[in-house]
XYZ file of C-alpha atoms in Angstrom:
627
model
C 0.000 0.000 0.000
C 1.449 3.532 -1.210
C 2.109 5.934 1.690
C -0.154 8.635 -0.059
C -2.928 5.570 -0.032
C -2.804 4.803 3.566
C -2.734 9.203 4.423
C -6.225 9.040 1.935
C -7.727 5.783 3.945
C -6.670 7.719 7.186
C -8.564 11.103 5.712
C -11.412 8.537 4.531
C -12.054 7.240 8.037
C -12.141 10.520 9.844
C -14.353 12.186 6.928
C -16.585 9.022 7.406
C -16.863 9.285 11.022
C -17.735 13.129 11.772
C -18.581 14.203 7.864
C -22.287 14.795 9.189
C -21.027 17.059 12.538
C -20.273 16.148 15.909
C -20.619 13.809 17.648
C -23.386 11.950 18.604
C -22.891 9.499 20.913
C -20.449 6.450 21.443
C -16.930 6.902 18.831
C -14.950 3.526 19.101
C -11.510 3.197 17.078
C -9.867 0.482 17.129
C -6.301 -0.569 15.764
C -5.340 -3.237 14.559
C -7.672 -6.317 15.065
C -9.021 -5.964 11.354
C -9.877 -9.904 11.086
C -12.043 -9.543 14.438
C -15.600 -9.031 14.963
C -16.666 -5.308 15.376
C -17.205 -4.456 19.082
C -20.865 -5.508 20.328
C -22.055 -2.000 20.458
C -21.019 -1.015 17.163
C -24.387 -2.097 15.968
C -25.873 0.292 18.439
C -27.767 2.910 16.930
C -25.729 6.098 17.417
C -22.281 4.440 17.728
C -19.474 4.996 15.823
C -16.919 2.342 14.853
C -13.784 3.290 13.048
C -11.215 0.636 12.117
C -7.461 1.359 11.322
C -4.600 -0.516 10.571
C -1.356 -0.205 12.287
C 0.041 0.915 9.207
C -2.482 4.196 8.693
C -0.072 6.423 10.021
C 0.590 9.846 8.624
C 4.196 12.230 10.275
C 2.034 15.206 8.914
C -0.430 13.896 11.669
C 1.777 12.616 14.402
C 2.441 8.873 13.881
C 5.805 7.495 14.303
C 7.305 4.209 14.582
C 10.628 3.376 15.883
C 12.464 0.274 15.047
C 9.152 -1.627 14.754
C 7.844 -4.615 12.747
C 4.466 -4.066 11.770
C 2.206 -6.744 10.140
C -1.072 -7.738 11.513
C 0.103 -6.913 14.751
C 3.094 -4.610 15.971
C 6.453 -5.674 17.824
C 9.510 -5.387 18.320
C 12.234 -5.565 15.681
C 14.978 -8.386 16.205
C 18.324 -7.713 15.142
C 20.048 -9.145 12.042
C 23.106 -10.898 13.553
C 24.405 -11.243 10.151
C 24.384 -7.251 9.714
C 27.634 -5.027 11.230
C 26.190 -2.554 13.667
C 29.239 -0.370 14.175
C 29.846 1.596 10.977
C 26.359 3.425 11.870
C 26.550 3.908 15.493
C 26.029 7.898 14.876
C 22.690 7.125 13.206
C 21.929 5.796 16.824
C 22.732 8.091 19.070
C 26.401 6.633 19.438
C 29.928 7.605 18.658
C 33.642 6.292 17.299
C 35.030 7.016 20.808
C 37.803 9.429 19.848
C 38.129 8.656 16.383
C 41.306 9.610 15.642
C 43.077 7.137 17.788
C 42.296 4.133 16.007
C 38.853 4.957 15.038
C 39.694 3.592 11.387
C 38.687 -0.118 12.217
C 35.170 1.186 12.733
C 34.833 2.728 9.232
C 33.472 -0.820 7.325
C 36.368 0.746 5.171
C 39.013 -2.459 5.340
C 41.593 -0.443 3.038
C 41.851 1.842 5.906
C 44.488 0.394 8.587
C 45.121 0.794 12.680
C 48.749 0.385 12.186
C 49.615 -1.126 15.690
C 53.650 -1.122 16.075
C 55.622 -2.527 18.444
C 53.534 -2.681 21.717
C 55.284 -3.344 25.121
C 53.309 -1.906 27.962
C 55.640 -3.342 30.728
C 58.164 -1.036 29.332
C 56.783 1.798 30.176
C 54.447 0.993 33.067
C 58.225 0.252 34.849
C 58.850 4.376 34.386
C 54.881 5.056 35.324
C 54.855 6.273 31.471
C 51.698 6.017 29.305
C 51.017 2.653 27.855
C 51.368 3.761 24.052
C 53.628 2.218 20.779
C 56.003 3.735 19.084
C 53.738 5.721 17.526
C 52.281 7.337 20.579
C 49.303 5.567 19.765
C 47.738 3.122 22.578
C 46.395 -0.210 21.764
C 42.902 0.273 22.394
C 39.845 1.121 19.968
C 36.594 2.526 21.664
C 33.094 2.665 20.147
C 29.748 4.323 22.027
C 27.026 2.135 19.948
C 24.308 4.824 21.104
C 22.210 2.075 22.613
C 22.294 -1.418 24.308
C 23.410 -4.017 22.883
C 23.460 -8.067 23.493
C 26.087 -8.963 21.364
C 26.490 -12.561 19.405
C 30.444 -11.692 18.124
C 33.122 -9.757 17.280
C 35.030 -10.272 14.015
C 38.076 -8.804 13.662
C 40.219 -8.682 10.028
C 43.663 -8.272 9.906
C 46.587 -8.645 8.147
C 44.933 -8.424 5.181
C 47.555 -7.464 3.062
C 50.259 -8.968 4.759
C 49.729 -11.991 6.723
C 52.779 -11.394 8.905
C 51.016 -8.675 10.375
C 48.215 -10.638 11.739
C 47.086 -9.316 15.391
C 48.344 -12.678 17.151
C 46.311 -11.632 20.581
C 43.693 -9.169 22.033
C 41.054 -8.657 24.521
C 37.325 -7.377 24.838
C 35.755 -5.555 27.385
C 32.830 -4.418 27.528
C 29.955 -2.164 29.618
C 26.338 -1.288 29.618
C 27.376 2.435 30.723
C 29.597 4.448 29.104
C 32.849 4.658 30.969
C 34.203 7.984 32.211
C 38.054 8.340 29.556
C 40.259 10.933 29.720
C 40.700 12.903 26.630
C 44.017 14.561 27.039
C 46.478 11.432 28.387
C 45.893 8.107 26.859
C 44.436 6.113 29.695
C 44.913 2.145 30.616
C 43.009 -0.220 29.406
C 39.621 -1.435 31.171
C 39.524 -4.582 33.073
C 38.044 -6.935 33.491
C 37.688 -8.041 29.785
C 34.925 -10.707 28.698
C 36.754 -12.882 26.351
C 40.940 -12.998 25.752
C 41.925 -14.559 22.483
C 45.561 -15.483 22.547
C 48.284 -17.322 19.632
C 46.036 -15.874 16.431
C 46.647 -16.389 13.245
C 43.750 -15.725 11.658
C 43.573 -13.178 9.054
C 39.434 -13.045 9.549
C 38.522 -14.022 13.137
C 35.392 -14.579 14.506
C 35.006 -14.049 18.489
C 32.192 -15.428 20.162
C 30.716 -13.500 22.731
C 29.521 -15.151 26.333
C 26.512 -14.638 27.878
C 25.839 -10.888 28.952
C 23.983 -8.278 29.798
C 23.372 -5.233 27.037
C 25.682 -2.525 27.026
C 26.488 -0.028 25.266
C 30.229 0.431 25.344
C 33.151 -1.957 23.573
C 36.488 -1.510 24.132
C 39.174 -4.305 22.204
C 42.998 -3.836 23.016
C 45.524 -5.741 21.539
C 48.121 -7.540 22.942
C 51.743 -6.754 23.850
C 53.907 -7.362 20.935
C 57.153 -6.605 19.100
C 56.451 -6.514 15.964
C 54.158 -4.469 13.486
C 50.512 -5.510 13.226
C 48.004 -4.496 10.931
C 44.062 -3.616 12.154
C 42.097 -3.461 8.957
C 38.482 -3.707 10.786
C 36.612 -4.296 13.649
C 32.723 -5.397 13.090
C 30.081 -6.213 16.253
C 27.021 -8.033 15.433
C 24.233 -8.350 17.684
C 21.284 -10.475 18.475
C 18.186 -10.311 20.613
C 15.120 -7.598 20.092
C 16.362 -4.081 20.146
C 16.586 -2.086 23.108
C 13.173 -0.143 22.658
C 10.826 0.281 19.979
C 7.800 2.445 19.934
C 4.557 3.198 18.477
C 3.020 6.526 18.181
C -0.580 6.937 16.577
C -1.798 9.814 14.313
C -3.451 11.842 16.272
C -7.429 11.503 16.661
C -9.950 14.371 15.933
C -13.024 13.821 17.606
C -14.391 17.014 16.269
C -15.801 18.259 19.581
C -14.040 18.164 22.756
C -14.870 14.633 24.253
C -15.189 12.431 27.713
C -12.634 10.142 27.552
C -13.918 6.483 28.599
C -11.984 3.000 28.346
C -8.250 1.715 26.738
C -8.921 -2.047 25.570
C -6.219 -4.525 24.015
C -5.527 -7.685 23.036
C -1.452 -8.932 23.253
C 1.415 -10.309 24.617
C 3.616 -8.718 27.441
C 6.551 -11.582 27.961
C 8.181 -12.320 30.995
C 11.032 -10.343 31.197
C 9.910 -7.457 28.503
C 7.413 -4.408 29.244
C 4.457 -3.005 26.816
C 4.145 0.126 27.966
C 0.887 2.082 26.831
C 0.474 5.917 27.192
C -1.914 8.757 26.173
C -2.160 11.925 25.937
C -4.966 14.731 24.789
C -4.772 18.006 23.525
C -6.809 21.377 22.445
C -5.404 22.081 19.125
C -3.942 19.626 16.748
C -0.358 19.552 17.336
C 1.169 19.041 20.660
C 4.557 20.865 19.880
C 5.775 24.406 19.164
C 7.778 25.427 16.209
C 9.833 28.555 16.638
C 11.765 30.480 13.798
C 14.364 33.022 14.117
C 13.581 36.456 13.034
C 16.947 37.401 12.641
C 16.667 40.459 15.331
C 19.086 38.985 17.880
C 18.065 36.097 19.567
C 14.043 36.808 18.937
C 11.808 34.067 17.627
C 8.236 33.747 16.534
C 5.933 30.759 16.349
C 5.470 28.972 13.020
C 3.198 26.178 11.509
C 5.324 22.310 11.617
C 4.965 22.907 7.558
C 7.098 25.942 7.836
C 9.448 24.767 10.180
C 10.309 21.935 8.303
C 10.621 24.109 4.781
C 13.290 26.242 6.740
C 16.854 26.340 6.269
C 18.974 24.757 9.495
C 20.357 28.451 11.081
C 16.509 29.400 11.098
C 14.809 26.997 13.094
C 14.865 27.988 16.526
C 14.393 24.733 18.028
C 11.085 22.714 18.999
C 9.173 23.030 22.160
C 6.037 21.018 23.723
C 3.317 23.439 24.023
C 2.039 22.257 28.045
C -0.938 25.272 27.562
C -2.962 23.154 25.490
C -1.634 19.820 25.971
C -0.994 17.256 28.819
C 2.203 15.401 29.418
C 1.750 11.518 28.448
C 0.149 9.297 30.654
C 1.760 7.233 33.352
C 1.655 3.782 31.734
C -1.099 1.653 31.738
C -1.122 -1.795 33.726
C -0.791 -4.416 30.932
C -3.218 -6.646 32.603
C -6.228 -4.189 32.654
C -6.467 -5.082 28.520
C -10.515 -5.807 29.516
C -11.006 -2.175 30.090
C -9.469 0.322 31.980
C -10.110 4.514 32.469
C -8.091 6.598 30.330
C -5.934 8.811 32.581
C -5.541 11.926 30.077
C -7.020 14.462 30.811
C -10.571 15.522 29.390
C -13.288 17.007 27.871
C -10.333 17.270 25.477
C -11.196 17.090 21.161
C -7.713 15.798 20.625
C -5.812 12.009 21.748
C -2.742 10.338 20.838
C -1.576 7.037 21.704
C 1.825 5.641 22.632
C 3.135 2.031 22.282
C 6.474 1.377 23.778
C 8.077 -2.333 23.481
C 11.021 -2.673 26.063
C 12.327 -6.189 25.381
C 14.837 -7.885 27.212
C 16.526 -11.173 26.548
C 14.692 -13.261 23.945
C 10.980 -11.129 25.333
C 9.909 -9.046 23.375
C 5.884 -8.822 23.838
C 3.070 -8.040 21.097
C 0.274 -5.662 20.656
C -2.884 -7.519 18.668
C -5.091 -4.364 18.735
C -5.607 -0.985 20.793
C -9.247 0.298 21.217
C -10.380 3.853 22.795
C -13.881 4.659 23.601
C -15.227 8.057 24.121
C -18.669 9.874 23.954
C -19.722 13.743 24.401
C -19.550 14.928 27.727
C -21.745 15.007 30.377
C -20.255 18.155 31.973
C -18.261 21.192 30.522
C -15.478 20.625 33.487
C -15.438 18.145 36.490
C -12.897 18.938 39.539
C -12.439 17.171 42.806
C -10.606 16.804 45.620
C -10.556 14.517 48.881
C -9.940 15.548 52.278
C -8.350 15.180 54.505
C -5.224 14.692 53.178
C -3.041 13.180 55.653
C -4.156 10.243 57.713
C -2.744 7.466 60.038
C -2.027 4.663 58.129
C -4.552 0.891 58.655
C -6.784 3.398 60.773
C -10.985 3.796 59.517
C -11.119 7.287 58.779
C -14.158 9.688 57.214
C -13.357 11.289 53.915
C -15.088 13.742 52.068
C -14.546 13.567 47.944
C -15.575 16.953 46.950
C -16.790 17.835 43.139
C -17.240 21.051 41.530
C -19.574 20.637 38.219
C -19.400 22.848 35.401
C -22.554 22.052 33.041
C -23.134 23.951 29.723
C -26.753 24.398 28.549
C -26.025 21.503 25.673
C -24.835 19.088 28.115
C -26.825 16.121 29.135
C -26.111 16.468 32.839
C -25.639 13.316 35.220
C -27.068 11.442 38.238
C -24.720 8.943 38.605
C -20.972 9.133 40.931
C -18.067 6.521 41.129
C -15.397 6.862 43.402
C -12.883 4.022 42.940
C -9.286 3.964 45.363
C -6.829 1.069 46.238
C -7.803 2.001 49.689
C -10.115 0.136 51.488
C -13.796 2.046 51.186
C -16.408 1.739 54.018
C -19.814 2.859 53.199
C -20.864 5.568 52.366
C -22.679 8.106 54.934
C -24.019 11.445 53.477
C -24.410 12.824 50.224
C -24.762 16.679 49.533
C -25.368 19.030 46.800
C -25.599 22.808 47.287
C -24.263 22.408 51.049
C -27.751 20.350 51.352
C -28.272 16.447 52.028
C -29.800 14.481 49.390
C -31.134 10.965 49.004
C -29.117 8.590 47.628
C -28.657 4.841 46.989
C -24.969 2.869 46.867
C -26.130 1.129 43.985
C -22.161 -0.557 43.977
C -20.794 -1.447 47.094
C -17.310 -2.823 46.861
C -13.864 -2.912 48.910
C -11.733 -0.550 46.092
C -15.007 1.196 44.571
C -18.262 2.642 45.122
C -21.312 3.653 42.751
C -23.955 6.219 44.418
C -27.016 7.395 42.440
C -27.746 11.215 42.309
C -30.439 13.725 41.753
C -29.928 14.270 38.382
C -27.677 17.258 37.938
C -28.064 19.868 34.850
C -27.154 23.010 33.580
C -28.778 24.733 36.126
C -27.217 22.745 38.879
C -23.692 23.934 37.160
C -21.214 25.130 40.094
C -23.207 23.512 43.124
C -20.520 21.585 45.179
C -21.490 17.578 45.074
C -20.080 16.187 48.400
C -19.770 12.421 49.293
C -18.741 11.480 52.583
C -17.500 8.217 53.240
C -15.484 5.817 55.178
C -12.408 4.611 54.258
C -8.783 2.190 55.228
C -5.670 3.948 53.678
C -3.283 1.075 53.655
C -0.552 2.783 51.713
C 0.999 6.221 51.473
C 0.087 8.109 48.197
C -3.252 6.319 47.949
C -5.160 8.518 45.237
C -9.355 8.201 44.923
C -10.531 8.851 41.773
C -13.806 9.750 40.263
C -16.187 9.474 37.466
C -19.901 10.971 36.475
C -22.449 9.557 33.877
C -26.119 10.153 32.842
C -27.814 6.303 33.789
C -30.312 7.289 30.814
C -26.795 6.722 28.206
C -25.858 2.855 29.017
C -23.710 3.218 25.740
C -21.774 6.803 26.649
C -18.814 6.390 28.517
C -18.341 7.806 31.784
C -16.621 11.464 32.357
C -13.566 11.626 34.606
C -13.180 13.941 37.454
C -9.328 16.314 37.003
C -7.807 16.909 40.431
C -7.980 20.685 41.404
C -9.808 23.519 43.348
C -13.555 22.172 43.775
C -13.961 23.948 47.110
C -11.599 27.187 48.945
C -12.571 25.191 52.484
C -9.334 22.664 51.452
C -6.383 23.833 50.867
C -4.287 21.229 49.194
C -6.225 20.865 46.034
C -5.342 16.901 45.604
C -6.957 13.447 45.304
C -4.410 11.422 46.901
C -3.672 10.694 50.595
C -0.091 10.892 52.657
C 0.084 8.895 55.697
C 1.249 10.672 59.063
C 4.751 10.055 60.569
C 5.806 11.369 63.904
C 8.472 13.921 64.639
C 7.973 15.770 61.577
C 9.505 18.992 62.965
C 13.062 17.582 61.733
C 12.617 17.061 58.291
C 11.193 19.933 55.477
C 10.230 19.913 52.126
C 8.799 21.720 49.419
C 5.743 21.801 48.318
C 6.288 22.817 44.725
C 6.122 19.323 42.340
C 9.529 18.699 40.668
C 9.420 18.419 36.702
C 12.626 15.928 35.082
C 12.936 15.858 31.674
C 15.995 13.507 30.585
C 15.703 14.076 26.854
C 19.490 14.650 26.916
C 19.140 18.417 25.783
C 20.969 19.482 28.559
C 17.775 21.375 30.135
C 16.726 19.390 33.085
C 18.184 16.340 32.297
C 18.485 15.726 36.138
C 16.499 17.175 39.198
C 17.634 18.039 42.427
C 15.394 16.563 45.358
C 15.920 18.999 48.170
C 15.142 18.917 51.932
C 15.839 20.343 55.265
C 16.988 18.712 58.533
C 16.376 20.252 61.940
C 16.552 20.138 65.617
C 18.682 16.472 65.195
C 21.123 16.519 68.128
C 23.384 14.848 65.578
C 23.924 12.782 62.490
C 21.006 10.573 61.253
C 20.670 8.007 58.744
C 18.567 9.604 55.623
C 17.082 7.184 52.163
C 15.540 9.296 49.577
C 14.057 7.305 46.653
C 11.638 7.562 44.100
C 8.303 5.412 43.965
C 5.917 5.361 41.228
C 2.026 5.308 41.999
C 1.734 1.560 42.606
C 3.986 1.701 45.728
C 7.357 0.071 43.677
C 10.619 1.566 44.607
C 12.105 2.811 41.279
C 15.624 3.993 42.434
C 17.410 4.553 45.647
C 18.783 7.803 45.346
C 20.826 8.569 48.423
C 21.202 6.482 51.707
C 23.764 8.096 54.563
C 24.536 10.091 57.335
C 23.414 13.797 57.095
C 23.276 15.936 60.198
C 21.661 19.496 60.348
C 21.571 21.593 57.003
C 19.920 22.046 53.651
C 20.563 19.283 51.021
C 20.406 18.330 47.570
C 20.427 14.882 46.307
C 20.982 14.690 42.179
C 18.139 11.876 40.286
C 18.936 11.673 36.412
C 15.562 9.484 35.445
C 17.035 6.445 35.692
C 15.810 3.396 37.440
C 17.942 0.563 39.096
C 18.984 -0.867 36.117
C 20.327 2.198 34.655
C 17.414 2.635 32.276
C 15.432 6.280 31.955
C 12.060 5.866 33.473
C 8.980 5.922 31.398
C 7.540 9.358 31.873
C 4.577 9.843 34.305
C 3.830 11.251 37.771
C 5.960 9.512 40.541
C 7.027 10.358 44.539
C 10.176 11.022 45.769
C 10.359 10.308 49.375
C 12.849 11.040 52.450
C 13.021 9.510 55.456
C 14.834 9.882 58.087
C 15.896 7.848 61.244
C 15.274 10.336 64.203
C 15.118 9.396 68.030
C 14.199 6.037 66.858
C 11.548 7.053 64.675
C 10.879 7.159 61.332
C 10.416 10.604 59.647
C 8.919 10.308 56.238
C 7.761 12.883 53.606
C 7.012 12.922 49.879
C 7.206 15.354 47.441
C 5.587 14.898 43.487
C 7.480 14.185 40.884
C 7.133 14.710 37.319
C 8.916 13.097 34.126
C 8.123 14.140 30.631
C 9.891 13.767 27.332
């Protein structure tokens, strides 16, 4: 299929879908899937099915794919062990570790030579001189592959031209981090290497490589000798899924701003590999700002992603992501809610874009069958909420209050339904109140993690009255969040409309729908209040994020952890652990979890704690990473 065919289908399927105006009622799209069944309700009258392929993807709209196979079904790409990876490292990212020493043997260029003369490190190690030849070269060639790597072998040619010039020993280490090297001085070789071939005299030799974790980072060094030897190439092949490959979708016009309702899929998420899943939604129809130089100093002015591209390099001004009018991508879905779970962006919103990320490791890789998203017009112009209190004692009953300011335009349907779902453990429910006034009510869903309670109906002319439902509740966890949802009972088919976090009422102060747990002797220990935003796109502009805090009235040094969590209560990374007495402090994150890989973006909590009078001291602060 020609790529101006698939941008026409893609036009074709939105014309189709909201040629006669907005919309109506139920819009499903699905991806993918195209041998399958339509969704039951697709028959409906009113809804709106829209299939796509994984293949109707359009740049001009915002699709992307990034080392992906796509077929009936997307994954991720495998490498071709029979194809040399390090001529092209700079396509990925990586680099021919100073180049001029030796760099030649990365070139796929075997006419081009790493003359390596006479070569006796014990010579000069005995006078604490630099281990170098005669040439002042050393005998070590460096390549940054830009990404991680398992690697199958090494082959390395030479003595092409003259077999007496064959390299009759060498060594290979290699890292999944880029070591620190000096640039001036010429440093030692790393140890410890993972494979020492000794008494070659092959002019083509073919090094298997043992078993490994990916890196990044391969260093070979020949052996001492005295004589000349010839280095006509060095070539790395590797094997295994690549490190991460992603899918972006075009983005979706609804028409009309819409309620945002469930994320269904079909796939495979493999043992040791991760499918992450992500949305975001939007106001306009391009999440990112294009800026031009004017030429008048260092002034710039917006311009259209056609223009920016058409411009010559000295006049684009650089890209930026334009927060006003869109959201940040989601925190990633959990890969077993694929029945159905509440799209997290943020909404009545007309725009949505969806993210696929494989992260394989090993021989896992995962697969994505199809990717459905529901949503409907909205019940209410704007929905914000807020629980209080804020701060309990942790495993103790305590009475909540979710709070919920509607906003409900004369057009809108209104609602008389309210869901308040949390992975703490709900009671029941005591009082409901609209207007400051108690209303009847029924708990028409009474569960441990969520609740259902049937409203008054609430219109346009209800639009600003504070909803209030009081309940009791078990927080078993610090950063326990309680979310909410509205819908009209008379629209079975219309999704539900989420409730954003924010100011529904000046009576609370903190403006949030999740719940800290109390910890004595908070007098030593500060924080901020202000979230944190990290965004390691490696741009330079905060790439890492300093978590601060305070320590006070400690009569002396006490043992302090900060680490960052993500929403489902999983350490991500231990940051700091020590001794820290009185004083202000900084401890440095760079987005990276345990294993040295960036985080997927999302909200997350960085907590301290600290080990006071035998107590425990704890505090959070929020955390934001975007790319």
């Amino acid at each position: 299929m020609s790529d101006l065919f698939r941008s026409l289908s893609w036009v074709l399927f939105l014309w189709i879908g909201f040629a006669t105006g907005e919309a109506a009622g139920l819009v499903i799209y699905r991806f993918g899937g195209e041998a399958l069944d339509p969704p039951p309700e697709a028959s409906s009258e009113g809804v709106e099915f829209i299939q796509l392929s994984w293949t109707d993807l359009d740049p001009s709209l915002g699709g992307e794919t990034v080392e992906l196979d796509i077929d009936a079904a997307i994954r991720a790409q495998k490498r071709d062990p029979t194809f040399n990876i390090a001529p092209d490292v700079e396509e990925k990212g990586g680099s021919h570790v100073r180049p001029n020493v030796n760099g030649q043997v990365w070139d796929g260029d075997e006419s081009t030579v790493w003359l390596a003369d006479r070569y006796l490190c014990a010579e000069f190690e005995a006078y604490n001189l630099l281990c170098i030849d005669d040439f002042g070269t050393p005998g070590t060639a460096n390549i940054f592959l830009g990404s991680r790597y398992l690697i199958d072998r090494i082959r390395v040619k030479s003595g092409l031209d003259d077999p007496g010039k064959i390299v009759g020993s060498l060594r290979v280490f290699m890292s999944p981090l880029l070591p620190t090297m000096r640039i001036t001085f010429n440093p030692p070789p790393f140890a410890p290497w993972i494979v020492e071939v000794r008494d070659n005299r092959e002019q083509i030799l073919d090094i298997p490589i043992p078993p490994h974790e990916q890196v990044e980072f391969v260093q070979v060094t020949v052996g001492e000798h005295n004589e000349d030897w010839e280095v006509h190439e060095i070539e790395i092949y590797a094997k295994g899924f690549v490190e991460q490959a992603t899918y972006i979708s075009n983005i979706l016009d609804f028409g009309q701003p819409m309620a945002w309702g469930d994320l269904r899929w079909s796939g495979r998420q493999d043992p040791k590999a991760r499918v992450l899943i992500q949305s975001r939604s939007g106001q306009d129809d391009d999440p990112n700002l294009f800026w031009r130089f004017t030429g008048r100093g260092g002034e710039k002015i917006p311009v259209s992603r056609t223009t920016y591209a058409d411009l010559a390099g000295a006049e684009k001004a650089g890209i930026g992501y334009d927060h006003a009018n869109w959201t940040f991508w989601s925190a990633p879905y959990a890969f077993a809610d694929s029945s159905g779970t509440p799209i997290a962006s943020l909404s009545p919103r007309r725009y949505l874009q969806l993210k696929i990320d494989f992260l394989p490791q090993d021989d896992d890789g995962g697969q994505m069958d199809f990717l459905e998203v529901r949503a409907s017009p909205p019940v209410a112009t704007q929905l914000v909420g807020e629980i209080w209190p804020v701060e309990v004692t942790v495993g103790q009953p305590q009475q909540f209050t979710y709070v919920m300011r509607p906003t409900i335009g004369v057009g809108s349907s209104g609602f008389d339904r309210l869901e308040v779902a949390t992975a703490a453990r709900l009671g029941s429910v005591t009082q409901v109140r609209i207007g400051d006034e108690p209303v009847d009510y029924a708990a028409e869903v009474a569960e441990p993690h969520r609740v259902v309670v049937s409203l008054p109906r609430l219109t346009a002319q209800d639009s600003g009255a504070l909803v209030e439902v009081i309940f009791q509740a078990e927080v078993l966890r610090y950063g326990s969040a309680f979310s909410a949802r509205v819908w009209d009972s008379t629209q079975p088919l219309e999704v539900p409309q989420s409730v954003q976090e924010g100011d529904a009422t000046p009576n609370y102060e903190d403006n949030r729908v999740w719940v800290a747990t109390k910890a004595k002797h908070q007098g030593v220990l500060q924080m901020g209040r202000k979230p944190v935003v990290l965004t390691p796109n490696g741009d330079g502009h905060n790439d890492t994020v300093g978590l601060e805090y305070r320590l006070i009235e400690l009569t002396g040094r006490s043992w302090v952890a900060v680490a960052v969590w993500d929403l489902s209560g999983r350490q991500v990374r231990q940051v700091y652990a020590g001794l820290d007495g009185v004083g202000a402090y900084e401890r440095v994150w760079d987005g990276r979890n345990e294993s040295g890989r960036l985080v997927p973006p999302g909200l997350y909590l960085y907590r301290v704690s600290v080990e006071a009078d035998h107590q425990t001291v704890q505090q959070a602060g929020i955390l934001h990473v975007v790319y």
